[in-house]
């Protein structure tokens, strides 16, 4: 007999019930389930919650008042509430929490749940649900949120009894933050919210089978150390799992010990400062030539909290073709999913590296270090000949890459950087000078347009809570991505979140237009947004004289309508002045409308599904094609092992 799908299981709940609110537990303080939920969040140490009320969750909202120990931030859309919880979690290292209602409220937050699941963000999403007796009847605003979120969450609970609420909240919070972090859904029936129960704390969790592995088992550490000792072209391929594990110091220590270069995925930007000479930057579809070239020529690839994503690997069977693989990840499901490792290591990244480094030191004491000078000569050849650069605009508008570089130069070193999704996201990852880990928030796996503004609000709330507001938040967004959640300017203003917003306004869906240029014969179907038609040095005067086409929306007027400061910049001097002005305003959000070149391209680029060896640095330039060696070097061979006095980089 086939097992029911989650939806069938949910809809098949019997329509008649025993008295589910009948209590057998009498120890503790008597209260309603709604009161118990608020108390549970307080006892868990939750200090900030995001959300929007609605009918099926009203009993809970009725218990949120001025005496509640956590601060509630009212958003304007449920998806934004989820992204704000994500931004808060990433900025603070805590679990993000949001509370929304049933039906459309719950389905609106599904995108944020899927986003958090792809990027391993710890989050608890509490959704309202109709009463137990109404489940499966197509009641008003009923949706099977457990079934809907089953594939895109770490775990889901359906709570039908008030007495279960404290235990379930304890379990949800624990599951979200342990092992591989992720979103946990608690679907709370109105029956559970209004029923009476006896509250006690702490709760005994019931989680049979949930025992995440944190330490490496067996001989894998010594096996990994042996591979390092035989490697002349090692690369540390560092992913978001290392960032979630707070393993920046360990990654740097491993690189310093072994001499291996560091390449990162998009979520891991900033895990080691860009000023570190071993940091080659991001690899993959829009990565640096040095990072992508190093991986393609490596003889040892050490995947640290990375999952061999298609945007990193390109054509999978052509990815790092000559490399042995060590794969370190806390999620055993990732080991061997896309690339079979030679040494699989399941465990928490920071813990594993703490144990691996002494093992490598012991091996080096006996065998010495491989000579990596020829390897670094090759890497530095790529670096010198193929630095990150851009083509200058031909229409007198700003180069978006220049804007980002200038934003980075003028920013506080402790700035938290947030992006939406699109070309601006890639340019931000390429041209921001990252100095600290946990300073980069961006939707990686799901690529969610509209992520930026609510995530920045969450990060700003987290900065105020954890860092006394001393970490400013800059959002770099595109005009298309920004408009998907621009209503959250109201939440930012009313909650006193002084987010600084840089809109790279090219008046088009930039990344889609780039693909249309490269792969669809310049057919710009439905990518013109008409929200920034005035460009170049005469743009301001064109707008004033009414000579430019109507812009919808006018971002300056939009910002001012929400109580925010709006500034427009057409020239480089105007841009510099606007950035400096924004950096001095800390009592409200600031939006800068930078008018940038619509034909700007993100380079380097690997076409989807192509080998990383086919990476294009600039049109017509393919530095790795045909297995070409790095500039100024012979094909990299395997030099002899030398002693511990070997040249270290």
Coordinates of C-alpha atoms in Angstrom, one line a residue:
X1 CA 0.0 0.0 0.0
X2 CA 1.4 3.4 -1.0
X3 CA 2.1 5.8 1.8
X4 CA 0.1 9.0 1.7
X5 CA 1.7 12.2 0.5
X6 CA 2.0 15.0 3.1
X7 CA -1.1 16.6 1.6
X8 CA -3.1 13.4 1.7
X9 CA -2.0 12.7 5.2
X10 CA -3.1 16.2 6.3
X11 CA -6.4 16.1 4.5
X12 CA -7.1 12.6 5.8
X13 CA -7.3 13.8 9.5
X14 CA -10.5 12.3 10.9
X15 CA -13.4 14.8 11.1
X16 CA -14.4 13.7 14.6
X17 CA -12.1 14.1 17.6
X18 CA -11.9 13.3 21.2
X19 CA -11.6 16.3 23.5
X20 CA -8.1 17.3 22.4
X21 CA -7.9 20.0 25.0
X22 CA -8.6 17.7 27.9
X23 CA -5.5 17.9 30.2
X24 CA -3.9 15.2 32.2
X25 CA -0.9 17.4 33.2
X26 CA -1.6 19.6 36.1
X27 CA 2.0 20.7 37.1
X28 CA 2.7 24.2 36.2
X29 CA 0.9 27.5 35.6
X30 CA -2.5 27.3 34.0
X31 CA -2.8 29.4 30.8
X32 CA -4.0 29.2 27.2
X33 CA -1.9 27.9 24.4
X34 CA -1.5 31.4 23.0
X35 CA -0.1 32.6 26.3
X36 CA 2.2 29.5 26.3
X37 CA 3.6 30.3 22.9
X38 CA 4.5 33.8 23.9
X39 CA 6.0 32.6 27.2
X40 CA 7.9 29.9 25.4
X41 CA 9.5 32.4 23.0
X42 CA 10.5 34.5 26.0
X43 CA 12.0 31.5 27.9
X44 CA 13.9 30.6 24.7
X45 CA 15.6 34.0 24.9
X46 CA 14.0 35.3 21.7
X47 CA 14.3 39.1 21.7
X48 CA 13.0 40.1 18.3
X49 CA 10.1 38.7 16.2
X50 CA 8.8 39.7 12.8
X51 CA 5.4 39.1 11.3
X52 CA 1.9 40.2 10.4
X53 CA -1.4 39.3 12.3
X54 CA -4.4 37.6 10.8
X55 CA -7.6 35.8 11.9
X56 CA -6.2 32.3 12.6
X57 CA -3.3 33.6 14.7
X58 CA -5.1 36.4 16.6
X59 CA -5.2 34.5 19.9
X60 CA -1.3 34.7 19.9
X61 CA -1.3 38.3 18.8
X62 CA -3.8 39.1 21.6
X63 CA -1.1 38.0 24.1
X64 CA 1.6 40.3 22.6
X65 CA 1.6 43.6 24.5
X66 CA 3.8 46.2 26.0
X67 CA 4.9 43.8 28.8
X68 CA 6.1 41.1 26.3
X69 CA 9.8 40.5 26.6
X70 CA 10.5 40.3 22.9
X71 CA 10.2 43.2 20.5
X72 CA 7.7 42.7 17.7
X73 CA 8.5 44.3 14.2
X74 CA 5.4 44.7 12.0
X75 CA 6.2 44.0 8.4
X76 CA 4.0 44.7 5.4
X77 CA 4.1 41.3 3.6
X78 CA 4.6 37.8 5.0
X79 CA 7.4 37.0 2.6
X80 CA 9.2 40.1 3.9
X81 CA 8.6 38.9 7.5
X82 CA 10.4 35.7 6.6
X83 CA 13.3 37.5 4.9
X84 CA 13.6 39.9 7.8
X85 CA 13.9 36.9 10.1
X86 CA 16.6 35.5 7.8
X87 CA 18.6 38.8 7.8
X88 CA 18.3 38.9 11.6
X89 CA 19.6 35.4 11.9
X90 CA 22.6 35.9 9.6
X91 CA 23.6 39.2 11.2
X92 CA 23.4 38.0 14.8
X93 CA 24.0 34.3 14.6
X94 CA 20.7 33.7 16.5
X95 CA 17.5 32.0 15.3
X96 CA 15.2 34.3 13.4
X97 CA 11.5 34.1 14.3
X98 CA 8.4 35.2 12.4
X99 CA 4.7 34.8 13.1
X100 CA 2.1 34.9 10.4
X101 CA -1.5 33.7 9.9
X102 CA -3.0 30.8 8.0
X103 CA -3.9 30.4 4.3
X104 CA -2.4 33.2 2.2
X105 CA -0.4 34.5 5.2
X106 CA 1.3 31.1 5.4
X107 CA 1.7 30.6 1.7
X108 CA 3.2 34.0 1.3
X109 CA 6.0 33.1 3.7
X110 CA 6.8 29.8 1.8
X111 CA 9.3 31.6 -0.5
X112 CA 11.3 32.8 2.6
X113 CA 11.2 29.3 4.0
X114 CA 12.6 27.8 0.8
X115 CA 15.2 30.6 0.7
X116 CA 16.3 29.8 4.3
X117 CA 16.4 26.1 3.5
X118 CA 18.7 26.5 0.5
X119 CA 21.1 28.8 2.4
X120 CA 20.9 26.9 5.7
X121 CA 19.6 29.8 7.8
X122 CA 18.2 29.0 11.3
X123 CA 14.6 30.2 11.5
X124 CA 11.4 29.3 13.2
X125 CA 8.2 30.2 11.3
X126 CA 5.0 30.1 13.3
X127 CA 1.9 30.0 11.2
X128 CA -1.7 30.1 12.2
X129 CA -4.1 27.2 11.2
X130 CA -7.8 26.7 11.3
X131 CA -9.3 24.8 14.2
X132 CA -8.8 21.1 14.4
X133 CA -12.4 20.2 13.5
X134 CA -12.1 22.4 10.4
X135 CA -9.0 20.7 9.0
X136 CA -9.6 19.1 5.7
X137 CA -12.9 20.9 5.1
X138 CA -11.6 23.7 2.9
X139 CA -12.4 26.1 5.6
X140 CA -11.8 29.8 5.1
X141 CA -8.1 30.6 4.8
X142 CA -7.2 26.9 5.3
X143 CA -4.0 25.7 3.6
X144 CA -2.0 22.6 4.2
X145 CA 1.2 24.5 5.3
X146 CA 2.8 21.3 6.6
X147 CA 2.4 19.6 3.3
X148 CA 3.4 22.6 1.3
X149 CA 6.6 23.2 3.3
X150 CA 7.5 19.5 3.6
X151 CA 10.1 19.7 0.8
X152 CA 11.5 23.2 1.6
X153 CA 11.9 23.1 5.4
X154 CA 14.2 21.3 7.8
X155 CA 11.2 20.1 9.8
X156 CA 7.5 20.9 10.2
X157 CA 5.1 20.5 13.2
X158 CA 1.3 20.6 13.2
X159 CA 0.2 21.4 16.8
X160 CA -3.3 20.4 17.8
X161 CA -3.0 20.4 21.6
X162 CA -2.2 23.4 23.8
X163 CA -0.1 21.3 26.1
X164 CA 2.3 20.5 23.3
X165 CA 3.2 24.1 22.5
X166 CA 6.2 24.6 24.9
X167 CA 7.8 21.3 24.0
X168 CA 7.3 21.8 20.2
X169 CA 8.7 25.4 20.4
X170 CA 11.8 24.0 22.3
X171 CA 12.2 21.3 19.7
X172 CA 11.7 23.7 16.8
X173 CA 14.3 26.2 18.1
X174 CA 16.8 23.4 18.8
X175 CA 16.4 21.8 15.4
X176 CA 16.7 25.1 13.6
X177 CA 20.1 26.0 15.1
X178 CA 21.8 22.6 15.5
X179 CA 23.3 20.4 12.9
X180 CA 22.9 22.0 9.5
X181 CA 20.8 25.1 10.3
X182 CA 17.5 25.6 8.6
X183 CA 13.9 26.7 8.8
X184 CA 11.4 24.9 11.0
X185 CA 7.7 25.4 10.6
X186 CA 5.3 25.3 13.6
X187 CA 1.7 25.2 12.2
X188 CA -0.5 26.2 15.2
X189 CA -4.2 25.3 15.1
X190 CA -6.6 27.8 16.6
X191 CA -7.7 24.9 18.8
X192 CA -4.2 24.7 20.3
X193 CA -4.1 28.5 20.8
X194 CA -7.4 28.8 22.6
X195 CA -7.1 25.5 24.6
X196 CA -6.0 25.5 28.2
X197 CA -2.8 23.9 29.5
X198 CA -0.3 23.9 32.4
X199 CA 3.0 25.6 31.6
X200 CA 6.4 24.5 32.9
X201 CA 9.9 25.3 31.8
X202 CA 12.3 23.9 30.7
X203 CA 10.7 21.3 28.5
X204 CA 12.0 17.8 27.8
X205 CA 12.4 17.4 24.1
X206 CA 11.3 14.3 22.2
X207 CA 13.6 14.0 19.2
X208 CA 14.4 10.3 18.6
X209 CA 16.9 9.8 15.8
X210 CA 18.0 13.5 15.7
X211 CA 21.6 13.4 16.7
X212 CA 23.8 15.6 14.4
X213 CA 27.4 14.5 14.0
X214 CA 29.8 17.2 15.0
X215 CA 33.1 15.4 15.3
X216 CA 34.9 13.4 12.6
X217 CA 34.9 9.6 13.1
X218 CA 37.5 7.0 12.2
X219 CA 40.7 7.5 10.2
X220 CA 39.4 10.3 8.0
X221 CA 41.5 13.0 9.6
X222 CA 44.7 11.1 9.0
X223 CA 43.6 10.2 5.5
X224 CA 43.0 13.9 4.8
X225 CA 46.4 14.9 6.2
X226 CA 48.1 12.4 3.9
X227 CA 46.4 13.8 0.9
X228 CA 47.7 17.3 1.9
X229 CA 51.2 15.9 2.2
X230 CA 51.1 14.6 -1.4
X231 CA 49.4 17.7 -2.9
X232 CA 51.3 20.3 -5.0
X233 CA 48.2 22.2 -6.2
X234 CA 45.8 22.2 -3.2
X235 CA 42.7 24.5 -3.1
X236 CA 40.4 25.2 -0.1
X237 CA 36.9 25.5 -1.6
X238 CA 34.9 27.2 1.2
X239 CA 31.1 27.4 1.2
X240 CA 28.3 28.8 3.3
X241 CA 28.5 25.9 5.8
X242 CA 31.8 27.3 7.0
X243 CA 30.2 30.7 7.5
X244 CA 27.3 29.1 9.4
X245 CA 29.9 27.3 11.6
X246 CA 31.7 30.6 12.3
X247 CA 34.9 28.9 11.0
X248 CA 36.7 31.9 9.5
X249 CA 39.6 31.6 11.9
X250 CA 40.0 27.9 11.3
X251 CA 39.9 28.3 7.5
X252 CA 42.6 30.9 7.7
X253 CA 44.7 28.7 10.0
X254 CA 44.4 25.8 7.6
X255 CA 45.4 28.0 4.6
X256 CA 48.4 29.4 6.5
X257 CA 49.5 25.9 7.6
X258 CA 49.2 24.2 4.2
X259 CA 49.9 27.2 1.9
X260 CA 46.7 26.4 0.0
X261 CA 44.7 29.2 -1.6
X262 CA 41.2 29.9 -0.5
X263 CA 38.3 30.2 -3.0
X264 CA 34.7 30.9 -1.8
X265 CA 31.2 30.4 -2.9
X266 CA 28.8 33.4 -2.8
X267 CA 27.5 32.8 0.8
X268 CA 31.0 32.5 2.1
X269 CA 32.3 35.9 0.9
X270 CA 34.0 37.6 3.8
X271 CA 34.8 34.5 5.8
X272 CA 38.5 35.4 5.3
X273 CA 39.3 39.1 4.6
X274 CA 39.9 40.0 1.0
X275 CA 43.1 41.5 2.1
X276 CA 44.5 38.1 2.9
X277 CA 46.9 37.2 0.0
X278 CA 45.6 33.6 0.0
X279 CA 42.0 34.7 -0.7
X280 CA 41.4 34.4 -4.5
X281 CA 37.8 35.4 -4.2
X282 CA 34.7 33.8 -5.5
X283 CA 34.8 30.9 -8.0
X284 CA 32.3 29.7 -10.6
X285 CA 29.9 31.3 -13.0
X286 CA 30.9 34.9 -12.1
X287 CA 34.0 34.1 -10.1
X288 CA 37.6 35.5 -10.6
X289 CA 39.8 33.9 -13.2
X290 CA 42.4 33.1 -10.4
X291 CA 39.8 31.3 -8.3
X292 CA 38.2 29.3 -11.1
X293 CA 41.5 28.6 -12.7
X294 CA 43.0 27.3 -9.4
X295 CA 40.1 24.9 -8.9
X296 CA 40.3 23.6 -12.5
X297 CA 44.0 22.9 -12.2
X298 CA 44.0 21.6 -8.6
X299 CA 45.2 18.2 -7.6
X300 CA 43.5 18.4 -4.2
X301 CA 40.2 20.1 -3.7
X302 CA 39.1 20.5 0.0
X303 CA 35.4 21.3 0.0
X304 CA 34.6 22.9 3.4
X305 CA 30.9 23.4 4.0
X306 CA 30.2 23.5 0.3
X307 CA 27.7 21.5 -1.8
X308 CA 29.1 21.5 -5.3
X309 CA 26.3 23.8 -6.6
X310 CA 25.8 24.1 -10.3
X311 CA 26.7 27.8 -10.3
X312 CA 30.0 26.8 -8.9
X313 CA 30.8 23.7 -10.8
X314 CA 29.5 24.5 -14.3
X315 CA 29.5 21.2 -16.2
X316 CA 29.9 18.8 -13.3
X317 CA 32.0 16.1 -14.9
X318 CA 34.4 18.8 -16.1
X319 CA 34.8 20.4 -12.6
X320 CA 38.2 20.1 -11.0
X321 CA 39.0 17.1 -13.3
X322 CA 42.4 16.3 -11.9
X323 CA 41.6 16.8 -8.2
X324 CA 41.3 14.4 -5.4
X325 CA 38.5 15.5 -3.1
X326 CA 38.2 15.9 0.7
X327 CA 34.6 16.9 1.5
X328 CA 33.8 18.3 5.0
X329 CA 30.1 18.9 5.8
X330 CA 27.8 18.5 8.8
X331 CA 25.0 17.2 6.5
X332 CA 25.8 13.6 5.5
X333 CA 23.3 14.0 2.6
X334 CA 25.6 16.4 0.9
X335 CA 28.5 14.0 0.9
X336 CA 28.7 12.3 -2.5
X337 CA 25.5 14.0 -3.7
X338 CA 27.1 15.7 -6.7
X339 CA 30.8 14.7 -6.5
X340 CA 32.1 11.5 -4.9
X341 CA 34.9 12.4 -2.4
X342 CA 38.1 10.5 -1.8
X343 CA 37.9 11.4 1.9
X344 CA 34.4 12.1 3.3
X345 CA 34.3 13.9 6.6
X346 CA 30.9 14.4 8.4
X347 CA 31.0 16.9 11.1
X348 CA 30.8 20.6 12.1
X349 CA 33.2 22.5 10.0
X350 CA 34.9 24.5 12.8
X351 CA 35.2 21.3 15.0
X352 CA 36.6 19.2 12.2
X353 CA 39.2 21.8 11.2
X354 CA 40.2 22.2 14.9
X355 CA 40.9 18.5 14.8
X356 CA 42.4 18.3 11.3
X357 CA 45.0 21.1 11.8
X358 CA 47.0 19.2 14.5
X359 CA 46.9 16.1 12.3
X360 CA 48.4 17.9 9.4
X361 CA 51.0 19.4 11.7
X362 CA 52.1 15.9 12.8
X363 CA 52.3 14.7 9.2
X364 CA 54.3 17.8 8.2
X365 CA 56.7 17.2 11.1
X366 CA 57.5 13.8 9.6
X367 CA 57.2 14.3 5.9
X368 CA 57.8 18.0 5.4
X369 CA 55.8 20.3 3.2
X370 CA 55.3 20.1 -0.5
X371 CA 56.8 22.9 -2.5
X372 CA 53.9 25.1 -3.6
X373 CA 56.0 27.9 -5.2
X374 CA 55.2 26.8 -8.8
X375 CA 51.6 26.6 -7.9
X376 CA 51.5 30.1 -6.5
X377 CA 53.5 31.4 -9.5
X378 CA 50.6 30.1 -11.7
X379 CA 47.9 31.6 -9.5
X380 CA 49.7 35.0 -9.3
X381 CA 50.0 34.9 -13.1
X382 CA 46.2 34.7 -13.4
X383 CA 45.8 37.4 -10.8
X384 CA 48.1 39.8 -12.5
X385 CA 46.8 39.3 -16.1
X386 CA 43.1 38.9 -15.3
X387 CA 42.1 41.3 -12.5
X388 CA 38.5 42.3 -11.8
X389 CA 37.7 45.2 -14.2
X390 CA 34.8 46.6 -16.2
X391 CA 34.0 48.4 -19.5
X392 CA 33.2 52.1 -19.2
X393 CA 29.6 53.2 -20.1
X394 CA 29.1 54.7 -23.5
X395 CA 26.0 56.8 -22.6
X396 CA 27.5 59.0 -19.9
X397 CA 25.8 57.1 -17.1
X398 CA 27.6 55.6 -14.1
X399 CA 29.4 52.3 -14.2
X400 CA 27.6 50.1 -11.6
X401 CA 30.9 48.4 -10.7
X402 CA 32.5 51.8 -9.9
X403 CA 29.5 52.7 -7.7
X404 CA 29.9 49.5 -5.7
X405 CA 33.7 50.0 -5.4
X406 CA 33.1 53.6 -4.2
X407 CA 30.4 52.4 -1.7
X408 CA 33.0 49.9 -0.3
X409 CA 35.8 52.5 -0.1
X410 CA 33.6 55.0 1.8
X411 CA 31.9 52.5 4.1
X412 CA 32.5 51.8 7.8
X413 CA 34.8 48.7 8.1
X414 CA 32.1 47.0 10.1
X415 CA 29.3 47.5 7.6
X416 CA 26.9 44.6 7.0
X417 CA 26.3 44.3 3.2
X418 CA 23.0 43.1 1.9
X419 CA 21.9 42.6 -1.7
X420 CA 18.9 41.7 -3.8
X421 CA 19.3 39.3 -6.7
X422 CA 20.6 40.1 -10.1
X423 CA 23.7 41.7 -11.7
X424 CA 24.1 44.1 -8.8
X425 CA 24.4 41.0 -6.5
X426 CA 27.3 39.6 -8.6
X427 CA 29.1 43.0 -8.8
X428 CA 28.7 43.5 -5.1
X429 CA 30.3 40.1 -4.4
X430 CA 33.1 41.0 -6.8
X431 CA 33.9 44.6 -5.9
X432 CA 33.2 45.0 -2.2
X433 CA 36.3 44.7 -0.1
X434 CA 35.1 42.3 2.5
X435 CA 36.8 42.6 5.9
X436 CA 34.7 40.5 8.3
X437 CA 32.8 37.3 8.3
X438 CA 29.0 37.6 8.8
X439 CA 29.1 40.9 6.9
X440 CA 27.5 39.6 3.8
X441 CA 23.8 38.7 3.4
X442 CA 22.5 37.6 0.0
X443 CA 20.1 35.0 -1.4
X444 CA 22.3 32.4 -2.8
X445 CA 20.7 29.0 -3.5
X446 CA 17.1 30.2 -4.3
X447 CA 18.1 33.6 -5.8
X448 CA 15.1 35.4 -4.5
X449 CA 14.4 38.8 -5.9
X450 CA 12.9 41.0 -3.2
X451 CA 15.1 39.5 -0.5
X452 CA 17.2 42.6 -0.1
X453 CA 15.1 45.3 1.7
X454 CA 13.4 43.0 4.3
X455 CA 16.7 41.2 5.0
X456 CA 18.4 44.5 5.5
X457 CA 15.7 45.5 8.0
X458 CA 16.2 42.3 9.9
X459 CA 20.0 42.9 9.9
X460 CA 19.5 46.5 11.1
X461 CA 17.2 45.3 13.9
X462 CA 19.9 42.7 14.8
X463 CA 22.7 45.3 14.6
X464 CA 20.8 47.5 17.0
X465 CA 20.2 44.6 19.4
X466 CA 23.6 42.9 19.3
X467 CA 26.0 45.6 18.4
X468 CA 24.4 48.8 19.7
X469 CA 23.8 49.8 16.1
X470 CA 27.6 50.1 15.5
X471 CA 27.4 47.9 12.4
X472 CA 25.7 50.0 9.7
X473 CA 23.6 48.2 7.1
X474 CA 24.0 49.0 3.4
X475 CA 21.6 47.4 0.9
X476 CA 22.8 47.2 -2.7
X477 CA 19.7 46.5 -4.9
X478 CA 18.6 46.6 -8.4
X479 CA 15.5 48.6 -9.5
X480 CA 13.7 45.4 -10.4
X481 CA 14.6 43.4 -7.3
X482 CA 13.8 46.4 -5.0
X483 CA 10.3 46.9 -6.4
X484 CA 9.3 43.4 -5.3
X485 CA 9.3 44.3 -1.6
X486 CA 9.6 48.1 -1.7
X487 CA 6.5 48.4 0.6
X488 CA 8.9 47.5 3.4
X489 CA 10.2 51.0 3.4
X490 CA 7.2 51.7 5.7
X491 CA 8.5 49.0 8.2
X492 CA 12.0 50.4 8.0
X493 CA 10.9 54.0 8.7
X494 CA 8.4 53.2 11.5
X495 CA 10.8 50.8 13.2
X496 CA 13.7 53.3 13.1
X497 CA 15.9 51.0 11.0
X498 CA 18.4 53.4 9.4
X499 CA 19.0 51.1 6.4
X500 CA 21.1 52.8 3.6
X501 CA 19.8 51.7 0.2
X502 CA 21.8 51.9 -3.0
X503 CA 19.6 51.2 -6.1
X504 CA 21.7 50.5 -9.2
X505 CA 19.0 51.8 -11.5
X506 CA 19.6 50.6 -15.1
X507 CA 15.8 50.7 -15.9
X508 CA 15.9 47.0 -16.9
X509 CA 15.9 43.5 -15.4
X510 CA 19.7 43.5 -15.8
X511 CA 20.7 39.8 -15.5
X512 CA 17.8 38.7 -17.7
X513 CA 18.8 41.4 -20.3
X514 CA 22.5 40.1 -20.1
X515 CA 21.3 36.6 -21.0
X516 CA 19.1 38.0 -23.7
X517 CA 22.1 39.8 -25.2
X518 CA 24.4 36.7 -25.0
X519 CA 22.0 33.9 -25.8
X520 CA 18.7 35.3 -27.2
X521 CA 19.8 37.4 -30.2
X522 CA 19.4 40.7 -28.3
X523 CA 15.7 40.2 -28.1
X524 CA 14.9 42.3 -25.0
X525 CA 11.4 40.8 -24.4
X526 CA 9.7 42.3 -21.3
X527 CA 12.8 43.5 -19.6
X528 CA 12.4 47.3 -19.9
X529 CA 11.1 48.6 -16.5
X530 CA 10.8 52.3 -17.6
X531 CA 11.8 53.4 -14.1
X532 CA 15.0 55.3 -14.9
X533 CA 15.0 56.5 -18.5
X534 CA 17.0 59.7 -17.8
X535 CA 20.7 58.9 -18.0
X536 CA 24.0 60.6 -18.3
X537 CA 25.3 64.0 -17.2
X538 CA 22.2 65.7 -18.5
X539 CA 19.8 63.5 -16.6
X540 CA 18.8 65.8 -13.9
X541 CA 18.1 68.7 -16.2
X542 CA 16.2 66.4 -18.5
X543 CA 14.0 65.4 -15.6
X544 CA 13.5 69.0 -14.5
X545 CA 12.6 70.1 -18.0
X546 CA 10.3 67.2 -18.6
X547 CA 12.3 66.0 -21.6
X548 CA 12.9 62.5 -20.2
X549 CA 10.3 59.8 -20.5
X550 CA 8.0 59.4 -17.6
X551 CA 9.6 57.3 -14.9
X552 CA 7.4 54.9 -13.0
X553 CA 8.2 54.9 -10.1
X554 CA 10.2 58.0 -9.3
X555 CA 12.3 56.4 -6.5
X556 CA 12.9 59.7 -4.8
X557 CA 9.2 60.5 -4.5
X558 CA 8.7 56.9 -3.4
X559 CA 11.3 57.2 -0.6
X560 CA 9.8 60.5 0.5
X561 CA 6.3 59.1 0.5
X562 CA 7.5 56.5 3.1
X563 CA 9.3 59.2 5.3
X564 CA 12.7 58.3 4.0
X565 CA 15.5 60.4 2.5
X566 CA 15.7 60.2 -1.3
X567 CA 18.8 61.2 -3.3
X568 CA 19.5 60.8 -7.0
X569 CA 23.0 60.6 -8.6
X570 CA 23.9 60.8 -12.3
X571 CA 27.6 61.7 -12.1
X572 CA 30.5 60.4 -10.1
X573 CA 30.8 63.5 -8.0
X574 CA 27.0 63.4 -7.3
X575 CA 27.5 59.7 -6.3
X576 CA 30.3 60.4 -3.9
X577 CA 28.4 63.3 -2.3
X578 CA 25.3 61.1 -2.0
X579 CA 27.2 58.2 -0.4
X580 CA 28.8 60.6 2.1
X581 CA 25.5 62.2 3.0
X582 CA 23.9 58.8 3.5
X583 CA 26.7 57.7 5.8
X584 CA 25.9 60.7 8.0
X585 CA 22.1 60.0 8.4
X586 CA 21.3 57.5 11.1
X587 CA 17.7 58.4 12.1
X588 CA 15.8 57.1 9.1
X589 CA 16.4 55.1 5.9
X590 CA 18.2 56.7 3.0
X591 CA 17.6 55.7 -0.6
X592 CA 20.1 56.7 -3.4
X593 CA 19.0 56.2 -7.0
X594 CA 22.2 55.7 -8.9
X595 CA 21.7 55.9 -12.7
X596 CA 23.8 53.2 -14.2
X597 CA 24.5 51.8 -17.6
X598 CA 21.9 49.3 -18.8
X599 CA 24.3 47.5 -21.1
X600 CA 26.9 46.8 -18.3
X601 CA 27.8 43.1 -18.1
X602 CA 28.9 40.8 -15.3
X603 CA 32.3 39.4 -16.3
X604 CA 33.9 36.9 -15.9
X605 CA 31.1 34.5 -16.9
X606 CA 30.7 30.8 -17.5
X607 CA 27.6 30.0 -19.5
X608 CA 25.1 27.7 -17.7
X609 CA 26.0 24.0 -18.2
X610 CA 29.4 24.8 -19.8
X611 CA 32.8 23.7 -18.4
X612 CA 34.5 26.2 -16.1
X613 CA 37.5 25.9 -18.6
X614 CA 35.3 27.9 -21.0
X615 CA 35.1 30.9 -18.7
X616 CA 35.0 34.2 -20.5
X617 CA 37.0 37.0 -18.9
X618 CA 35.9 39.6 -21.3
X619 CA 34.2 39.1 -24.7
X620 CA 36.6 37.0 -26.8
X621 CA 39.0 36.2 -24.0
X622 CA 38.9 32.7 -22.5
X623 CA 42.0 32.3 -20.3
X624 CA 41.5 28.6 -19.4
X625 CA 40.3 27.2 -22.7
X626 CA 42.0 24.0 -23.8
X627 CA 43.7 23.5 -20.5
X628 CA 45.9 26.6 -21.0
X629 CA 48.4 27.2 -18.2
X630 CA 48.6 30.4 -16.2
X631 CA 50.3 33.4 -17.9
X632 CA 54.1 33.3 -17.7
X633 CA 54.3 29.7 -16.4
X634 CA 54.9 26.3 -17.8
X635 CA 52.3 23.6 -17.3
X636 CA 52.2 22.9 -13.6
X637 CA 54.0 19.7 -12.6
X638 CA 54.7 17.9 -9.4
X639 CA 57.9 19.2 -7.9
X640 CA 59.7 17.4 -5.2
X641 CA 58.8 17.5 -1.5
X642 CA 61.0 19.9 0.4
X643 CA 61.5 20.3 4.1
X644 CA 59.7 22.5 6.6
X645 CA 61.7 25.6 5.6
X646 CA 59.8 25.6 2.3
X647 CA 58.6 28.9 0.9
X648 CA 55.3 29.7 2.5
X649 CA 52.7 32.0 1.0

